[in-house]
Amino acid sequence: MAVSATVAAVALSAASVTPASAEGGPCGQGGSGSLGGSGSATGSIGTALPWITGAPDGGVPRLTGRTKAVEMVTGPGSPNDTIKRFNVSGTDLGIMWDNGNADGRHDVLVAFGDTVGDCGTDGDDWRSNVLLRSSDTNLADGIRIDSSPLSAPNRSKQIIRGFGIPGEYTIIPTAGVAVGGVQYVRVMSVRSWDTPGNWTTLYSVLAYSTDNGENWQLDPATVRAGIDGIDIPGIPAITPGNTKFQMSAFVDGHDGYIYEYGTPSGRHGSALLARVPGTQIRDLTAYRYWNGSTWVADLGEAVPVIESPVSELSVQWNSYLNKYVAMYTDTSNSLVIRQADRLEGPWSGTQTILSGVLVPSLYGGFMHPWTDGRYLEFVATTWDRYNVIYFRTDLDGLQMAATDQADRPDPATTGQARLLGVDHPEGDEVIDGPAPAGQ
């Protein structure tokens, strides 16, 4: 997933190498085991992520207001039939990027985090990450999945594995970008899931694929250690400060540079900004960092461009707003956006486009790379469903000056958005939703 919640957060706890056992999990109460290390699971994710409750769920929230839930991307009730086609019954994140016409195909690649399959088997067929592909250009009605890298018929394979160092627990994708037909994904190596919104990482690193996401390799030279001073066998010495680049968001500046926003593990850090010539994306010495006025080589001089708390960040240009849009989960588990004229900022105040009051346990909002204009399409996950939902937001009226620093109120608290109910896959079960505060 990312359990991501891309994933979850911050303080390193040397004692928390093994997750505590817990009731619940995406394959039902109690789970069936525990996760193994180095991206090869031997049991249920339920014992590893104690804040997940219930089995994979396909309930689509019915909302009023500018944001609507369109469909489930994965799991029960998904038109993509990911359970039968890919043995994906529960997963999260759905980090999306344009593949740059790799191998003569124009696809959107979608990377997911911790994934379960057949809940009736030992270990629930857990995988640390999987990838799906889509060439669907009609964004208004959802996203149709064409294919996935497979390890067997109808089974998506784990695409990226870690270095297998001691304590490595799971490998979670946080951002993707294509450069010259090569796919790059920044992943984080999770040592432990701690409390909700907090987890411990060993490192982040770039993985790359030259065959449209089918096969991947890690580049050890791009490792950013998750703990200053940590010794990772076989990995070059790491610059202090790399703990601030454990999770990422990529933007192709179309100026020869790839821009990378970096945040610490979890949901409580600020976002820094780096850029690198696209042809040198695997050379950490070529990265330059924004210090508030110019680009510098010293990561230690970087200053936040988006102040904390920022998590599971997604950034891209929108022609309707005529601004860059940054989307992330805030501390109330709502999805917010900010707007800016330049990637360096300044960034506007926040606008809530999907309230955690209406869609509880929400996290991981990632924009579709082909979305543009008045309607903004994106995906998000909830812990109770442990599956990815496709949403669409009307941006009319949301234009905001980058210099306007005032945060706008949550529309769920003003009556502009309400949850009417939840439509389940069978179509015969509707759960009436509560009116938001103030209703």
CSV table of C-alpha atoms in Angstrom, one decimal:
chain,number,residue,atom,x,y,z
A,1,MET,CA,0.0,0.0,0.0
A,2,ALA,CA,1.6,2.8,1.2
A,3,VAL,CA,0.1,2.0,4.0
A,4,SER,CA,0.2,4.3,3.1
A,5,ALA,CA,-1.5,5.5,3.8
A,6,THR,CA,1.5,6.0,1.0
A,7,VAL,CA,1.9,5.5,3.9
A,8,ALA,CA,2.1,6.5,7.8
A,9,ALA,CA,5.0,8.2,9.8
A,10,VAL,CA,7.6,9.8,11.5
A,11,ALA,CA,9.4,9.1,14.7
A,12,LEU,CA,11.9,6.3,14.5
A,13,SER,CA,11.6,3.8,17.2
A,14,ALA,CA,14.4,1.4,17.4
A,15,ALA,CA,12.4,-1.0,19.5
A,16,SER,CA,9.5,-1.2,17.1
A,17,VAL,CA,10.9,-3.6,14.5
A,18,THR,CA,8.1,-6.1,14.8
A,19,PRO,CA,4.5,-4.8,14.5
A,20,ALA,CA,2.2,-5.5,17.4
A,21,SER,CA,-0.5,-8.1,16.8
A,22,ALA,CA,-4.0,-6.7,16.2
A,23,GLU,CA,-7.5,-7.6,15.6
A,24,GLY,CA,-8.9,-6.9,12.2
A,25,GLY,CA,-7.3,-6.7,8.8
A,26,PRO,CA,-8.2,-6.5,5.1
A,27,CYS,CA,-9.0,-10.2,5.1
A,28,GLY,CA,-11.3,-10.1,8.1
A,29,GLN,CA,-11.0,-10.2,11.8
A,30,GLY,CA,-7.8,-11.6,13.2
A,31,GLY,CA,-5.8,-12.1,10.0
A,32,SER,CA,-3.9,-15.3,9.4
A,33,GLY,CA,-0.3,-14.6,10.2
A,34,SER,CA,2.4,-12.0,10.0
A,35,LEU,CA,4.4,-10.3,7.3
A,36,GLY,CA,7.9,-11.5,6.5
A,37,GLY,CA,10.8,-9.3,5.7
A,38,SER,CA,12.4,-8.0,2.4
A,39,GLY,CA,9.1,-7.8,0.6
A,40,SER,CA,8.2,-11.5,0.8
A,41,ALA,CA,5.1,-11.9,3.0
A,42,THR,CA,4.1,-15.1,4.8
A,43,GLY,CA,0.8,-13.9,6.3
A,44,SER,CA,-2.0,-11.4,6.7
A,45,ILE,CA,-1.4,-7.7,6.6
A,46,GLY,CA,-4.1,-7.6,9.3
A,47,THR,CA,-1.6,-8.3,12.1
A,48,ALA,CA,0.8,-5.7,10.7
A,49,LEU,CA,-1.6,-2.7,10.3
A,50,PRO,CA,-3.7,-2.6,13.5
A,51,TRP,CA,-5.7,0.4,12.3
A,52,ILE,CA,-7.3,-1.5,9.4
A,53,THR,CA,-10.7,-2.9,10.3
A,54,GLY,CA,-12.9,-5.4,8.4
A,55,ALA,CA,-12.5,-7.2,5.1
A,56,PRO,CA,-11.9,-5.6,1.7
A,57,ASP,CA,-15.0,-3.5,0.9
A,58,GLY,CA,-16.5,-2.1,-2.3
A,59,GLY,CA,-18.8,0.5,-0.8
A,60,VAL,CA,-19.0,3.7,-2.9
A,61,PRO,CA,-19.9,6.8,-0.9
A,62,ARG,CA,-22.8,8.8,-2.4
A,63,LEU,CA,-21.9,12.5,-1.9
A,64,THR,CA,-23.4,15.9,-2.6
A,65,GLY,CA,-21.2,18.9,-3.3
A,66,ARG,CA,-18.4,19.5,-5.8
A,67,THR,CA,-16.7,16.1,-5.3
A,68,LYS,CA,-18.3,12.8,-6.3
A,69,ALA,CA,-17.1,9.2,-5.9
A,70,VAL,CA,-17.3,7.6,-9.3
A,71,GLU,CA,-16.3,3.9,-8.6
A,72,MET,CA,-14.0,1.5,-6.9
A,73,VAL,CA,-10.7,1.1,-8.8
A,74,THR,CA,-9.9,-2.2,-7.0
A,75,GLY,CA,-11.5,-4.8,-4.9
A,76,PRO,CA,-15.1,-5.9,-4.5
A,77,GLY,CA,-17.5,-4.2,-6.9
A,78,SER,CA,-14.8,-2.7,-9.1
A,79,PRO,CA,-15.6,-2.7,-12.8
A,80,ASN,CA,-12.0,-3.7,-13.3
A,81,ASP,CA,-12.7,-7.0,-11.7
A,82,THR,CA,-9.3,-6.9,-10.0
A,83,ILE,CA,-10.0,-9.9,-7.8
A,84,LYS,CA,-10.5,-12.4,-10.7
A,85,ARG,CA,-8.1,-10.7,-13.1
A,86,PHE,CA,-5.2,-9.9,-10.8
A,87,ASN,CA,-5.9,-11.5,-7.4
A,88,VAL,CA,-6.1,-8.0,-5.9
A,89,SER,CA,-8.9,-8.0,-3.3
A,90,GLY,CA,-7.4,-5.3,-1.0
A,91,THR,CA,-4.8,-2.6,-1.7
A,92,ASP,CA,-4.1,1.1,-1.4
A,93,LEU,CA,-2.5,4.2,-2.8
A,94,GLY,CA,-2.7,4.1,-6.6
A,95,ILE,CA,0.2,6.4,-7.4
A,96,MET,CA,-0.2,7.4,-11.1
A,97,TRP,CA,2.1,8.8,-13.8
A,98,ASP,CA,2.3,9.0,-17.5
A,99,ASN,CA,4.6,6.4,-19.0
A,100,GLY,CA,6.0,8.7,-21.7
A,101,ASN,CA,4.9,6.4,-24.5
A,102,ALA,CA,7.2,3.7,-23.4
A,103,ASP,CA,7.4,0.7,-25.8
A,104,GLY,CA,5.1,2.5,-28.2
A,105,ARG,CA,2.2,2.5,-25.7
A,106,HIS,CA,0.7,5.6,-24.1
A,107,ASP,CA,-0.3,4.3,-20.6
A,108,VAL,CA,-0.9,5.6,-17.2
A,109,LEU,CA,0.9,3.4,-14.7
A,110,VAL,CA,-0.6,2.9,-11.3
A,111,ALA,CA,1.4,1.6,-8.4
A,112,PHE,CA,-0.2,0.3,-5.3
A,113,GLY,CA,1.1,-0.6,-1.8
A,114,ASP,CA,0.6,-3.6,0.4
A,115,THR,CA,-1.8,-5.9,-1.4
A,116,VAL,CA,-3.8,-9.0,-0.5
A,117,GLY,CA,-5.4,-11.5,-2.8
A,118,ASP,CA,-7.3,-14.7,-1.9
A,119,CYS,CA,-8.3,-14.2,1.7
A,120,GLY,CA,-8.9,-17.9,2.0
A,121,THR,CA,-5.3,-18.9,1.5
A,122,ASP,CA,-2.4,-19.0,3.9
A,123,GLY,CA,-0.9,-15.5,4.0
A,124,ASP,CA,-3.8,-14.0,1.9
A,125,ASP,CA,-1.4,-13.9,-1.1
A,126,TRP,CA,0.1,-10.7,0.3
A,127,ARG,CA,2.5,-8.6,-1.9
A,128,SER,CA,4.4,-5.6,-0.9
A,129,ASN,CA,3.4,-3.7,-4.1
A,130,VAL,CA,1.7,-4.3,-7.5
A,131,LEU,CA,1.3,-2.3,-10.7
A,132,LEU,CA,-1.7,-1.8,-13.1
A,133,ARG,CA,-1.8,-0.1,-16.5
A,134,SER,CA,-4.5,2.0,-18.1
A,135,SER,CA,-4.8,3.6,-21.5
A,136,ASP,CA,-8.3,4.9,-20.8
A,137,THR,CA,-8.7,8.5,-22.0
A,138,ASN,CA,-12.3,9.0,-20.8
A,139,LEU,CA,-11.6,10.2,-17.3
A,140,ALA,CA,-15.1,11.2,-16.4
A,141,ASP,CA,-16.5,7.7,-15.9
A,142,GLY,CA,-13.6,6.1,-14.0
A,143,ILE,CA,-10.4,4.3,-15.0
A,144,ARG,CA,-10.3,1.1,-17.0
A,145,ILE,CA,-7.3,-1.2,-16.3
A,146,ASP,CA,-5.8,-2.9,-19.3
A,147,SER,CA,-3.0,-5.1,-17.9
A,148,SER,CA,-0.6,-5.8,-15.0
A,149,PRO,CA,2.8,-7.4,-14.7
A,150,LEU,CA,1.9,-11.0,-13.8
A,151,SER,CA,3.7,-13.8,-12.0
A,152,ALA,CA,1.1,-16.4,-13.0
A,153,PRO,CA,-2.3,-16.2,-14.9
A,154,ASN,CA,-4.6,-13.8,-13.2
A,155,ARG,CA,-2.0,-12.8,-10.5
A,156,SER,CA,-0.3,-9.5,-10.3
A,157,LYS,CA,3.3,-9.9,-9.2
A,158,GLN,CA,5.2,-7.9,-6.7
A,159,ILE,CA,7.2,-5.6,-9.0
A,160,ILE,CA,9.8,-4.1,-6.6
A,161,ARG,CA,11.7,-5.9,-3.8
A,162,GLY,CA,14.1,-4.4,-1.3
A,163,PHE,CA,17.8,-5.0,-0.7
A,164,GLY,CA,17.0,-7.7,1.9
A,165,ILE,CA,18.8,-6.0,4.7
A,166,PRO,CA,18.0,-6.9,8.3
A,167,GLY,CA,14.8,-5.4,9.5
A,168,GLU,CA,13.4,-4.7,6.0
A,169,TYR,CA,9.7,-5.2,6.3
A,170,THR,CA,7.9,-4.0,3.2
A,171,ILE,CA,8.6,-1.8,0.1
A,172,ILE,CA,6.1,0.9,-0.6
A,173,PRO,CA,6.0,3.1,-3.8
A,174,THR,CA,5.5,6.9,-3.1
A,175,ALA,CA,6.0,8.6,-6.5
A,176,GLY,CA,6.6,7.7,-10.2
A,177,VAL,CA,7.8,9.5,-13.3
A,178,ALA,CA,9.0,8.6,-16.8
A,179,VAL,CA,12.2,10.0,-18.3
A,180,GLY,CA,13.2,9.1,-21.8
A,181,GLY,CA,11.0,6.1,-21.9
A,182,VAL,CA,12.4,4.7,-18.6
A,183,GLN,CA,10.0,4.5,-15.6
A,184,TYR,CA,11.2,5.6,-12.2
A,185,VAL,CA,9.5,5.0,-8.9
A,186,ARG,CA,10.7,6.2,-5.5
A,187,VAL,CA,10.0,3.5,-2.9
A,188,MET,CA,10.5,3.5,0.9
A,189,SER,CA,11.7,0.6,2.9
A,190,VAL,CA,9.5,0.3,6.0
A,191,ARG,CA,11.1,-1.2,9.1
A,192,SER,CA,7.9,-1.0,11.2
A,193,TRP,CA,4.4,0.3,11.1
A,194,ASP,CA,4.0,2.2,14.4
A,195,THR,CA,0.9,4.1,15.3
A,196,PRO,CA,-1.5,5.5,12.7
A,197,GLY,CA,0.2,8.2,10.8
A,198,ASN,CA,3.7,7.1,12.1
A,199,TRP,CA,6.1,4.6,10.8
A,200,THR,CA,9.8,3.9,10.6
A,201,THR,CA,11.8,3.7,7.3
A,202,LEU,CA,15.2,2.3,6.7
A,203,TYR,CA,15.7,4.2,3.4
A,204,SER,CA,14.1,5.4,0.2
A,205,VAL,CA,15.5,4.6,-3.2
A,206,LEU,CA,14.8,4.8,-6.9
A,207,ALA,CA,13.7,1.7,-8.8
A,208,TYR,CA,13.7,1.8,-12.6
A,209,SER,CA,12.1,-0.1,-15.4
A,210,THR,CA,13.0,-0.1,-19.1
A,211,ASP,CA,10.0,-2.3,-20.2
A,212,ASN,CA,7.0,-0.2,-19.3
A,213,GLY,CA,6.9,-1.4,-15.7
A,214,GLU,CA,7.2,-5.1,-16.3
A,215,ASN,CA,10.5,-5.6,-14.5
A,216,TRP,CA,12.3,-3.3,-12.0
A,217,GLN,CA,15.7,-2.8,-10.5
A,218,LEU,CA,16.9,-0.8,-7.5
A,219,ASP,CA,19.8,1.7,-8.0
A,220,PRO,CA,21.9,1.6,-4.7
A,221,ALA,CA,23.5,4.9,-5.7
A,222,THR,CA,20.1,6.7,-5.2
A,223,VAL,CA,19.5,5.5,-1.6
A,224,ARG,CA,18.5,8.2,0.9
A,225,ALA,CA,18.8,6.8,4.4
A,226,GLY,CA,15.8,7.0,6.7
A,227,ILE,CA,18.0,7.5,9.8
A,228,ASP,CA,20.9,9.9,9.8
A,229,GLY,CA,24.1,7.9,10.3
A,230,ILE,CA,22.5,4.5,9.6
A,231,ASP,CA,24.9,1.9,8.1
A,232,ILE,CA,23.4,0.1,5.2
A,233,PRO,CA,25.7,-2.7,4.1
A,234,GLY,CA,26.8,-2.3,0.5
A,235,ILE,CA,25.2,1.2,0.2
A,236,PRO,CA,27.4,4.3,-0.3
A,237,ALA,CA,27.7,6.8,2.5
A,238,ILE,CA,24.5,8.9,2.6
A,239,THR,CA,24.3,12.7,3.0
A,240,PRO,CA,22.7,13.8,6.3
A,241,GLY,CA,19.3,15.2,5.8
A,242,ASN,CA,18.0,12.5,3.5
A,243,THR,CA,15.5,11.5,6.2
A,244,LYS,CA,13.5,14.4,4.8
A,245,PHE,CA,13.2,12.7,1.4
A,246,GLN,CA,11.6,9.4,2.4
A,247,MET,CA,8.4,10.0,0.4
A,248,SER,CA,8.1,12.0,-2.8
A,249,ALA,CA,6.1,13.7,-5.5
A,250,PHE,CA,7.6,14.1,-9.0
A,251,VAL,CA,6.8,16.8,-11.5
A,252,ASP,CA,8.3,16.9,-15.0
A,253,GLY,CA,9.0,20.6,-15.5
A,254,HIS,CA,9.3,20.3,-19.3
A,255,ASP,CA,12.4,22.5,-18.9
A,256,GLY,CA,14.9,19.6,-18.8
A,257,TYR,CA,14.4,19.2,-15.1
A,258,ILE,CA,12.6,16.7,-12.9
A,259,TYR,CA,11.3,18.3,-9.8
A,260,GLU,CA,11.0,16.2,-6.6
A,261,TYR,CA,9.2,17.1,-3.5
A,262,GLY,CA,10.4,15.3,-0.4
A,263,THR,CA,8.8,14.6,2.9
A,264,PRO,CA,9.8,12.5,5.9
A,265,SER,CA,8.2,9.2,6.6
A,266,GLY,CA,4.6,9.6,7.8
A,267,ARG,CA,2.2,12.4,7.9
A,268,HIS,CA,3.7,15.1,10.0
A,269,GLY,CA,6.6,16.6,8.0
A,270,SER,CA,7.1,19.6,5.7
A,271,ALA,CA,7.8,19.3,2.0
A,272,LEU,CA,11.2,20.3,0.6
A,273,LEU,CA,11.9,20.7,-3.2
A,274,ALA,CA,14.7,19.4,-5.3
A,275,ARG,CA,15.4,19.4,-9.0
A,276,VAL,CA,17.7,17.4,-11.2
A,277,PRO,CA,18.4,17.3,-15.0
A,278,GLY,CA,16.2,14.4,-16.2
A,279,THR,CA,19.2,12.7,-17.8
A,280,GLN,CA,20.9,12.6,-14.3
A,281,ILE,CA,18.0,11.5,-12.2
A,282,ARG,CA,20.1,8.6,-10.8
A,283,ASP,CA,22.9,10.9,-9.8
A,284,LEU,CA,22.2,12.3,-6.3
A,285,THR,CA,25.2,14.7,-6.6
A,286,ALA,CA,23.3,16.4,-9.5
A,287,TYR,CA,20.3,17.3,-7.4
A,288,ARG,CA,19.9,20.9,-6.3
A,289,TYR,CA,17.6,22.1,-3.5
A,290,TRP,CA,15.5,25.2,-3.1
A,291,ASN,CA,16.7,27.3,-0.2
A,292,GLY,CA,14.0,30.0,-0.4
A,293,SER,CA,15.7,32.1,-3.1
A,294,THR,CA,17.9,29.9,-5.3
A,295,TRP,CA,19.0,26.3,-6.0
A,296,VAL,CA,21.9,25.0,-3.9
A,297,ALA,CA,23.8,21.7,-3.7
A,298,ASP,CA,23.6,21.4,0.1
A,299,LEU,CA,20.4,19.6,1.2
A,300,GLY,CA,21.0,21.0,4.6
A,301,GLU,CA,20.1,24.5,3.3
A,302,ALA,CA,16.7,23.4,1.9
A,303,VAL,CA,13.7,25.1,3.4
A,304,PRO,CA,10.1,23.9,3.4
A,305,VAL,CA,8.0,25.0,0.4
A,306,ILE,CA,4.9,23.6,1.9
A,307,GLU,CA,4.7,23.7,5.7
A,308,SER,CA,3.8,20.6,7.8
A,309,PRO,CA,1.8,18.6,8.0
A,310,VAL,CA,2.1,17.2,4.5
A,311,SER,CA,1.6,13.5,3.6
A,312,GLU,CA,1.1,11.5,0.4
A,313,LEU,CA,1.7,14.5,-1.8
A,314,SER,CA,0.7,14.8,-5.4
A,315,VAL,CA,1.5,17.8,-7.6
A,316,GLN,CA,0.7,18.8,-11.1
A,317,TRP,CA,-0.3,21.7,-13.4
A,318,ASN,CA,-4.0,22.5,-14.0
A,319,SER,CA,-4.9,24.7,-17.0
A,320,TYR,CA,-8.4,25.6,-15.6
A,321,LEU,CA,-7.0,27.1,-12.4
A,322,ASN,CA,-3.9,28.2,-14.3
A,323,LYS,CA,-1.9,27.1,-11.3
A,324,TYR,CA,0.1,24.1,-10.0
A,325,VAL,CA,-2.1,22.1,-7.7
A,326,ALA,CA,-0.7,20.2,-4.6
A,327,MET,CA,-3.0,17.6,-3.1
A,328,TYR,CA,-2.4,15.8,0.2
A,329,THR,CA,-4.0,14.4,3.3
A,330,ASP,CA,-4.3,16.8,6.3
A,331,THR,CA,-4.4,16.0,10.0
A,332,SER,CA,-8.2,15.6,9.9
A,333,ASN,CA,-7.9,12.9,7.3
A,334,SER,CA,-9.4,15.1,4.6
A,335,LEU,CA,-7.9,15.7,1.2
A,336,VAL,CA,-6.9,19.3,0.6
A,337,ILE,CA,-5.4,21.2,-2.3
A,338,ARG,CA,-3.1,24.3,-2.5
A,339,GLN,CA,-2.4,26.4,-5.5
A,340,ALA,CA,0.8,28.1,-6.8
A,341,ASP,CA,2.2,29.9,-9.8
A,342,ARG,CA,5.6,28.3,-9.4
A,343,LEU,CA,6.7,24.9,-8.1
A,344,GLU,CA,8.8,26.7,-5.5
A,345,GLY,CA,5.7,28.5,-4.2
A,346,PRO,CA,4.4,30.5,-2.5
A,347,TRP,CA,1.5,28.1,-2.1
A,348,SER,CA,-2.0,29.3,-1.2
A,349,GLY,CA,-4.0,28.3,1.8
A,350,THR,CA,-5.9,25.0,1.8
A,351,GLN,CA,-9.2,24.1,0.2
A,352,THR,CA,-10.9,20.8,1.3
A,353,ILE,CA,-12.1,18.9,-1.7
A,354,LEU,CA,-13.0,15.6,0.1
A,355,SER,CA,-13.8,15.7,3.8
A,356,GLY,CA,-12.8,13.0,6.3
A,357,VAL,CA,-16.0,13.8,8.1
A,358,LEU,CA,-18.0,12.4,5.2
A,359,VAL,CA,-15.5,9.7,4.1
A,360,PRO,CA,-13.8,8.5,7.3
A,361,SER,CA,-10.4,6.9,7.5
A,362,LEU,CA,-9.4,8.6,4.2
A,363,TYR,CA,-5.8,8.9,2.9
A,364,GLY,CA,-3.6,9.0,-0.1
A,365,GLY,CA,-5.1,11.3,-2.7
A,366,PHE,CA,-3.2,11.0,-6.1
A,367,MET,CA,-4.2,13.0,-9.2
A,368,HIS,CA,-4.7,11.3,-12.5
A,369,PRO,CA,-1.8,12.6,-14.7
A,370,TRP,CA,-4.1,13.2,-17.7
A,371,THR,CA,-6.6,15.2,-15.7
A,372,ASP,CA,-6.8,18.9,-16.7
A,373,GLY,CA,-9.4,21.6,-17.0
A,374,ARG,CA,-12.5,22.1,-14.9
A,375,TYR,CA,-12.8,18.6,-13.5
A,376,LEU,CA,-10.1,17.1,-11.4
A,377,GLU,CA,-9.9,13.3,-11.3
A,378,PHE,CA,-8.0,11.5,-8.5
A,379,VAL,CA,-7.9,8.4,-6.4
A,380,ALA,CA,-7.9,7.9,-2.6
A,381,THR,CA,-8.1,5.0,-0.2
A,382,THR,CA,-9.9,4.4,3.1
A,383,TRP,CA,-8.7,2.1,5.9
A,384,ASP,CA,-12.1,0.5,6.4
A,385,ARG,CA,-12.5,-0.4,2.7
A,386,TYR,CA,-8.8,-1.0,2.2
A,387,ASN,CA,-9.3,-0.4,-1.5
A,388,VAL,CA,-8.9,2.5,-3.9
A,389,ILE,CA,-11.8,4.8,-4.9
A,390,TYR,CA,-11.9,7.0,-8.0
A,391,PHE,CA,-13.2,10.6,-7.4
A,392,ARG,CA,-14.1,13.6,-9.6
A,393,THR,CA,-14.1,17.3,-8.4
A,394,ASP,CA,-15.6,20.3,-10.1
A,395,LEU,CA,-13.0,23.1,-9.7
A,396,ASP,CA,-15.4,25.9,-10.8
A,397,GLY,CA,-15.1,28.6,-8.1
A,398,LEU,CA,-12.0,27.2,-6.5
A,399,GLN,CA,-9.6,29.7,-8.2
A,400,MET,CA,-7.3,31.0,-5.5
A,401,ALA,CA,-4.4,33.4,-5.6
A,402,ALA,CA,-1.1,31.9,-4.5
A,403,THR,CA,-0.6,34.8,-2.2
A,404,ASP,CA,-4.0,34.1,-0.4
A,405,GLN,CA,-2.8,32.2,2.6
A,406,ALA,CA,-6.2,31.8,4.3
A,407,ASP,CA,-7.4,28.2,4.7
A,408,ARG,CA,-11.0,27.7,3.5
A,409,PRO,CA,-13.6,25.9,5.7
A,410,ASP,CA,-14.4,22.2,5.2
A,411,PRO,CA,-17.5,22.1,3.0
A,412,ALA,CA,-18.8,19.2,5.2
A,413,THR,CA,-19.1,21.7,8.1
A,414,THR,CA,-20.8,24.4,6.1
A,415,GLY,CA,-23.5,22.2,4.5
A,416,GLN,CA,-22.0,22.4,1.0
A,417,ALA,CA,-21.2,18.7,1.0
A,418,ARG,CA,-23.0,15.7,2.6
A,419,LEU,CA,-22.9,12.0,2.6
A,420,LEU,CA,-26.2,10.5,1.5
A,421,GLY,CA,-25.3,6.9,1.8
A,422,VAL,CA,-22.9,4.1,0.6
A,423,ASP,CA,-23.7,1.9,-2.4
A,424,HIS,CA,-22.4,-1.6,-2.1
A,425,PRO,CA,-21.4,-3.9,-5.0
A,426,GLU,CA,-24.6,-5.9,-4.8
A,427,GLY,CA,-26.6,-2.8,-5.3
A,428,ASP,CA,-29.1,-3.7,-2.7
A,429,GLU,CA,-27.5,-2.3,0.5
A,430,VAL,CA,-27.4,1.4,1.2
A,431,ILE,CA,-26.2,2.8,4.5
A,432,ASP,CA,-27.6,6.2,5.2
A,433,GLY,CA,-24.8,8.6,6.1
A,434,PRO,CA,-24.9,11.1,8.9
A,435,ALA,CA,-25.4,14.8,8.1
A,436,PRO,CA,-22.1,16.7,8.6
A,437,ALA,CA,-21.7,19.0,11.6
A,438,GLY,CA,-24.0,22.0,11.4
A,439,GLN,CA,-26.7,20.1,9.6
